[in-house]
Amino acid sequence: MPQTTQQDSGRGLWYGMAAYGIWGLFPLFWPLLEPGAADDILANRMVWSLVAVALMLVAQRHWGWIRPLLRQPRRLAMLVGAATVISVNWGVYIWAVNSGHVVETSLGYFINPLVTIGFGVLVLKERLRGAQWTAVGIGAAAVAVLSVAYGQLPWIALTLALSFATYGLLKKQVGLSGLESLAAESAFMFPFALGYLVYLEVSGRGTFGHTVAGSYGWGHSGLLMLSGVITAIPLLFFGAAAVRVPLTVMGLLQYLAPVFQFLIGVAVFHESMPPARWAGFALVWAALAVLTWDALRQVRADRAGRAAAVPQPAPTAAAPAAASAAASTAAAQEAVTS
């Protein structure tokens, strides 16, 4: 592999780690916005996300995608759906973190790949391999065990997983980059979020632009504005990583976020983890291990198949050994770079 390509892949890996690392550290940020309620924080996040992403688009002079999008009502409708479900996801996540359910939010993002696979079967009519069925079965058993452990369905985790899987499905159909998608979704939700902030202000429940002695000051308003920036920046890192590293690497990096969230919930916020919950999480991790092993095996098989399909030139009588060596080298390079 050329040195420039290796350096680009190295940067992509760091971009990916930065993106998922920031997402994983989110549980440390949202409590800083208290005493703002979850609905107040969510509305501010929507408003300031549009401001942040608009500034980024201005800096990049990246507007060419907007006009074609406006001429496609079907894609616009799917973006409205995506904006709706990601708003649900954000709202539940912020409320759960600030209510002491960080561990359960991590569970939602651990089981999200399994829910996505289920959507692939039910919605896209995809066929699963045996290992994928095994992973889904183990995941279903994990939900059952955790339901017993919690005394009810882990509704926070399931809501986060279902909403984010639906969001991913819609984004797959729309086909916009992360930054473009966030811009469009934020634009759709901006009037509602701004109207809700006005309502909170009129009803005396809003916290932006206010100070309360002994409770919060102007720094609180600054942090509310910062929520838009920290929403947009990981998407920039993610986009930079996605074009530089293989999809399999991105698939492995996605587990960084829920791992960080889980560790924060247990080690920082000291949330309870009785044995039954450990058993449920162990099943989830086992399902993800099976899923990851199957994905890596499939990638190796696909690469081997493509390498074998490369036509090999017939060796000349003068140099059969040299031709054979060259063909082997070409096949090896194809396997590495494909």
Coordinates of C-alpha atoms in Angstrom, one line a residue:
M1 CA 0.0 0.0 0.0
P2 CA 1.5 3.4 -0.9
Q3 CA 2.6 5.6 2.0
T4 CA 0.1 8.3 1.3
T5 CA -2.8 5.8 1.4
Q6 CA -1.5 4.4 4.7
Q7 CA -1.3 7.9 6.1
D8 CA -4.9 8.6 4.9
S9 CA -6.2 5.4 6.4
G10 CA -4.4 6.3 9.7
R11 CA -6.1 9.7 9.7
G12 CA -9.4 8.1 8.9
L13 CA -9.0 5.8 11.9
W14 CA -8.4 8.7 14.2
Y15 CA -11.4 10.6 12.8
G16 CA -13.6 7.6 13.4
M17 CA -12.3 7.1 16.9
A18 CA -12.9 10.8 17.6
A19 CA -16.5 10.6 16.2
Y20 CA -17.5 7.6 18.3
G21 CA -15.5 8.8 21.2
I22 CA -17.4 12.1 21.4
W23 CA -20.7 10.3 21.1
G24 CA -19.6 7.9 23.8
L25 CA -18.8 10.9 26.1
F26 CA -22.2 12.6 25.6
P27 CA -23.5 11.3 29.1
L28 CA -20.9 13.6 30.7
F29 CA -22.3 16.7 28.8
W30 CA -26.1 16.6 29.2
P31 CA -26.0 16.8 33.1
L32 CA -24.1 20.1 32.7
L33 CA -27.2 21.6 31.2
E34 CA -29.3 21.1 34.3
P35 CA -31.5 22.5 35.8
G36 CA -32.8 22.7 32.2
A37 CA -35.5 20.0 31.7
A38 CA -35.1 17.5 28.9
D39 CA -37.6 19.2 26.6
D40 CA -35.8 22.6 27.1
I41 CA -32.4 21.0 26.3
L42 CA -33.8 19.1 23.3
A43 CA -35.4 22.3 21.8
N44 CA -32.2 24.2 22.3
R45 CA -30.2 21.4 20.7
M46 CA -32.4 21.4 17.6
V47 CA -32.2 25.2 17.2
W48 CA -28.4 25.5 17.8
S49 CA -27.7 22.4 15.6
L50 CA -29.1 24.2 12.6
V51 CA -27.0 27.3 13.4
A52 CA -23.9 25.2 13.8
V53 CA -24.4 23.2 10.6
A54 CA -25.4 26.2 8.6
L55 CA -22.1 27.9 9.5
M56 CA -20.2 24.8 8.5
L57 CA -22.0 24.6 5.1
V58 CA -21.2 28.3 4.6
A59 CA -17.5 27.7 5.4
Q60 CA -17.4 24.8 2.9
R61 CA -19.6 26.6 0.3
H62 CA -21.5 23.3 0.1
W63 CA -25.0 24.2 -1.1
G64 CA -25.3 22.3 -4.4
W65 CA -27.3 19.4 -2.9
I66 CA -30.2 21.6 -1.7
R67 CA -31.9 22.5 -5.0
P68 CA -32.1 18.9 -6.4
L69 CA -33.4 17.7 -3.0
L70 CA -36.2 20.3 -3.0
R71 CA -37.4 18.8 -6.4
Q72 CA -37.8 15.3 -4.9
P73 CA -40.9 15.1 -2.6
R74 CA -40.3 11.4 -1.8
R75 CA -36.9 12.1 -0.4
L76 CA -38.2 15.2 1.5
A77 CA -40.9 13.1 3.1
M78 CA -38.4 10.5 4.2
L79 CA -36.2 13.3 5.7
V80 CA -39.2 14.6 7.6
G81 CA -39.7 11.0 9.0
A82 CA -35.9 10.9 9.8
A83 CA -36.1 14.2 11.6
T84 CA -39.1 13.0 13.6
V85 CA -37.5 9.7 14.8
I86 CA -34.1 11.3 15.6
S87 CA -35.9 13.9 17.7
V88 CA -37.6 11.1 19.6
N89 CA -34.2 9.5 20.0
W90 CA -32.5 12.6 21.2
G91 CA -35.3 13.5 23.6
V92 CA -35.4 10.0 25.2
Y93 CA -31.6 9.9 25.4
I94 CA -31.2 13.3 27.1
W95 CA -34.0 12.5 29.6
A96 CA -32.6 9.0 30.3
V97 CA -29.0 10.4 30.9
N98 CA -30.2 13.1 33.2
S99 CA -32.5 10.7 35.1
G100 CA -29.8 8.2 36.0
H101 CA -30.3 5.6 33.2
V102 CA -27.0 5.9 31.4
V103 CA -26.3 2.1 31.4
E104 CA -29.7 1.5 29.8
T105 CA -28.9 4.0 27.1
S106 CA -25.7 2.1 26.3
L107 CA -27.8 -1.1 26.0
G108 CA -29.9 0.6 23.4
Y109 CA -26.9 1.3 21.2
F110 CA -25.4 -2.1 21.9
I111 CA -28.6 -3.8 20.5
N112 CA -29.1 -1.3 17.7
P113 CA -27.1 -3.5 15.2
L114 CA -29.4 -6.4 16.0
V115 CA -32.5 -4.3 15.5
T116 CA -31.0 -3.0 12.2
I117 CA -30.6 -6.6 11.0
G118 CA -34.3 -7.3 11.9
F119 CA -35.3 -4.3 9.8
G120 CA -33.3 -5.7 7.0
V121 CA -35.3 -8.9 7.1
L122 CA -38.7 -7.4 7.7
V123 CA -38.5 -4.3 5.5
L124 CA -35.8 -4.9 2.9
K125 CA -36.5 -8.6 2.6
E126 CA -32.8 -9.5 3.1
R127 CA -31.8 -13.0 3.8
L128 CA -29.7 -13.8 6.9
R129 CA -26.8 -16.2 7.3
G130 CA -26.9 -18.8 10.0
A131 CA -24.6 -16.8 12.3
Q132 CA -26.7 -13.7 11.9
W133 CA -29.8 -15.7 13.0
T134 CA -27.9 -16.9 15.9
A135 CA -26.9 -13.4 16.9
V136 CA -30.5 -12.2 16.7
G137 CA -31.7 -15.2 18.8
I138 CA -29.1 -14.5 21.5
G139 CA -30.2 -10.8 21.4
A140 CA -33.8 -11.7 21.9
A141 CA -32.8 -13.9 24.9
A142 CA -30.9 -11.0 26.3
V143 CA -33.9 -8.7 26.1
A144 CA -35.9 -11.3 27.9
V145 CA -33.3 -11.7 30.7
L146 CA -33.0 -7.9 31.0
S147 CA -36.8 -7.6 31.2
V148 CA -36.8 -9.9 34.2
A149 CA -33.8 -7.9 35.7
Y150 CA -35.5 -4.5 35.3
G151 CA -39.0 -5.9 36.2
Q152 CA -40.3 -4.5 32.9
L153 CA -39.2 -4.3 29.3
P154 CA -36.1 -2.1 29.0
W155 CA -38.2 0.5 27.2
I156 CA -35.5 3.2 27.2
A157 CA -33.0 0.9 25.4
L158 CA -35.7 -0.5 23.0
T159 CA -36.9 3.0 22.1
L160 CA -33.4 4.2 21.4
A161 CA -32.6 1.1 19.4
L162 CA -35.8 1.2 17.4
S163 CA -35.7 4.9 16.7
F164 CA -32.1 4.9 15.7
A165 CA -32.5 1.8 13.4
T166 CA -35.5 3.5 11.8
Y167 CA -33.5 6.7 11.3
G168 CA -30.7 4.6 9.7
L169 CA -33.2 2.9 7.4
L170 CA -34.6 6.3 6.3
K171 CA -31.2 7.8 5.8
K172 CA -30.1 4.8 3.7
Q173 CA -33.1 5.6 1.4
V174 CA -32.4 9.3 1.2
G175 CA -28.7 9.0 0.5
L176 CA -27.4 12.2 2.0
S177 CA -24.1 12.6 3.9
G178 CA -24.2 13.1 7.7
L179 CA -23.8 16.9 7.6
E180 CA -26.3 17.3 4.7
S181 CA -28.8 15.1 6.5
L182 CA -28.4 17.0 9.8
A183 CA -28.8 20.3 8.0
A184 CA -32.1 19.2 6.3
E185 CA -33.5 17.5 9.5
S186 CA -32.6 20.5 11.6
A187 CA -34.2 22.8 9.1
F188 CA -37.5 20.8 9.3
M189 CA -37.5 20.8 13.1
F190 CA -36.3 24.4 13.6
P191 CA -39.7 26.1 13.5
F192 CA -41.2 23.6 16.0
A193 CA -38.2 23.8 18.3
L194 CA -38.0 27.6 18.1
G195 CA -41.8 27.8 18.8
Y196 CA -41.4 25.5 21.7
L197 CA -38.6 27.7 23.2
V198 CA -40.9 30.7 22.9
Y199 CA -43.6 28.7 24.7
L200 CA -41.2 27.8 27.5
E201 CA -40.2 31.4 27.8
V202 CA -43.8 32.6 28.0
S203 CA -44.6 29.9 30.6
G204 CA -41.6 30.8 32.7
R205 CA -39.9 27.4 32.2
G206 CA -37.2 28.4 29.8
T207 CA -33.6 28.6 31.0
F208 CA -31.8 30.1 28.0
G209 CA -30.8 33.7 28.5
H210 CA -31.7 33.6 32.2
T211 CA -29.6 33.5 35.4
V212 CA -30.7 32.3 38.8
A213 CA -28.5 33.2 41.7
G214 CA -27.1 30.1 43.4
S215 CA -28.3 27.8 40.5
Y216 CA -27.0 28.8 37.1
G217 CA -25.6 31.8 35.2
W218 CA -24.7 32.9 31.7
G219 CA -22.5 29.9 31.3
H220 CA -25.6 27.8 31.2
S221 CA -26.8 29.6 28.1
G222 CA -23.4 29.2 26.5
L223 CA -23.6 25.4 27.1
L224 CA -27.0 25.3 25.5
M225 CA -25.6 27.0 22.4
L226 CA -22.6 24.5 22.5
S227 CA -25.0 21.6 22.2
G228 CA -25.4 22.4 18.6
V229 CA -21.7 22.4 18.0
I230 CA -21.1 19.1 19.7
T231 CA -23.9 17.6 17.7
A232 CA -22.4 18.7 14.4
I233 CA -18.6 18.1 15.0
P234 CA -18.8 14.3 15.4
L235 CA -20.7 14.1 12.1
L236 CA -17.8 15.9 10.4
F237 CA -15.3 13.4 11.9
F238 CA -17.6 10.5 10.9
G239 CA -17.8 11.7 7.3
A240 CA -14.0 12.1 7.1
A241 CA -13.5 8.6 8.5
A242 CA -16.1 6.9 6.3
V243 CA -14.3 7.8 3.1
R244 CA -10.9 6.8 4.4
V245 CA -11.3 3.5 6.2
P246 CA -13.1 0.2 5.3
L247 CA -16.7 -0.3 6.2
T248 CA -15.7 -3.2 8.4
V249 CA -13.5 -0.9 10.5
M250 CA -16.3 1.6 10.9
G251 CA -18.6 -1.3 12.0
L252 CA -16.1 -2.2 14.8
L253 CA -15.6 1.4 15.8
Q254 CA -19.3 1.9 16.4
Y255 CA -19.1 -0.2 19.6
L256 CA -16.8 2.5 21.1
A257 CA -19.8 4.8 21.9
P258 CA -21.9 2.3 23.9
V259 CA -18.8 0.9 25.6
F260 CA -17.9 4.4 26.8
Q261 CA -21.5 5.1 27.9
F262 CA -21.6 1.8 29.8
L263 CA -18.4 2.6 31.6
I264 CA -19.5 6.1 32.5
G265 CA -22.8 4.8 33.8
V266 CA -21.1 2.2 36.0
A267 CA -17.8 3.9 37.0
V268 CA -18.8 7.6 37.1
F269 CA -22.5 7.6 38.0
H270 CA -22.4 4.4 40.0
E271 CA -25.6 2.9 38.5
S272 CA -26.7 -0.4 39.9
M273 CA -25.7 -3.5 38.0
P274 CA -27.1 -6.6 39.8
P275 CA -26.1 -10.1 38.6
A276 CA -29.2 -10.5 36.4
R277 CA -28.3 -7.3 34.5
W278 CA -24.7 -8.4 34.0
A279 CA -26.1 -11.7 32.6
G280 CA -28.3 -9.8 30.1
F281 CA -25.5 -7.6 29.0
A282 CA -23.2 -10.6 28.7
L283 CA -25.7 -12.1 26.2
V284 CA -25.9 -8.9 24.2
W285 CA -22.1 -8.8 24.0
A286 CA -22.0 -12.5 23.0
A287 CA -24.5 -11.7 20.2
L288 CA -22.4 -8.8 19.0
A289 CA -19.3 -11.0 19.1
V290 CA -21.0 -13.6 16.8
L291 CA -22.2 -10.8 14.5
T292 CA -18.7 -9.3 14.3
W293 CA -17.1 -12.6 13.6
D294 CA -19.6 -13.4 10.9
A295 CA -19.1 -10.0 9.3
L296 CA -15.3 -10.3 9.3
R297 CA -15.5 -13.8 7.8
Q298 CA -17.8 -12.6 5.1
V299 CA -15.4 -9.8 4.2
R300 CA -12.5 -12.2 3.9
A301 CA -14.6 -14.5 1.7
D302 CA -15.7 -11.7 -0.5
R303 CA -12.1 -10.5 -1.0
A304 CA -10.9 -14.0 -1.7
G305 CA -13.7 -14.4 -4.3
R306 CA -12.8 -11.1 -6.0
A307 CA -9.1 -12.0 -6.0
A308 CA -9.9 -15.4 -7.6
A309 CA -12.1 -13.7 -10.3
V310 CA -9.2 -11.5 -11.5
P311 CA -8.2 -12.9 -15.0
Q312 CA -4.7 -14.2 -15.0
P313 CA -2.6 -13.7 -18.2
A314 CA -1.2 -16.9 -19.7
P315 CA 2.6 -17.2 -18.9
T316 CA 4.9 -17.0 -21.9
A317 CA 7.2 -19.9 -22.6
A318 CA 10.2 -17.7 -21.9
A319 CA 9.3 -16.7 -18.4
P320 CA 6.6 -18.9 -16.8
A321 CA 7.9 -18.4 -13.3
A322 CA 8.1 -14.6 -13.6
A323 CA 4.5 -14.4 -14.9
S324 CA 3.2 -16.6 -12.2
A325 CA 4.9 -14.5 -9.6
A326 CA 3.5 -11.3 -11.1
A327 CA 0.0 -12.8 -11.1
S328 CA 0.3 -13.8 -7.5
T329 CA 1.5 -10.3 -6.5
A330 CA -1.5 -8.7 -8.4
A331 CA -3.9 -11.0 -6.6
A332 CA -2.4 -10.2 -3.3
Q333 CA -2.6 -6.4 -4.0
E334 CA -6.2 -6.8 -5.0
A335 CA -7.0 -8.6 -1.8
V336 CA -5.4 -5.9 0.3
T337 CA -6.8 -2.9 -1.5
S338 CA -10.3 -4.1 -2.3

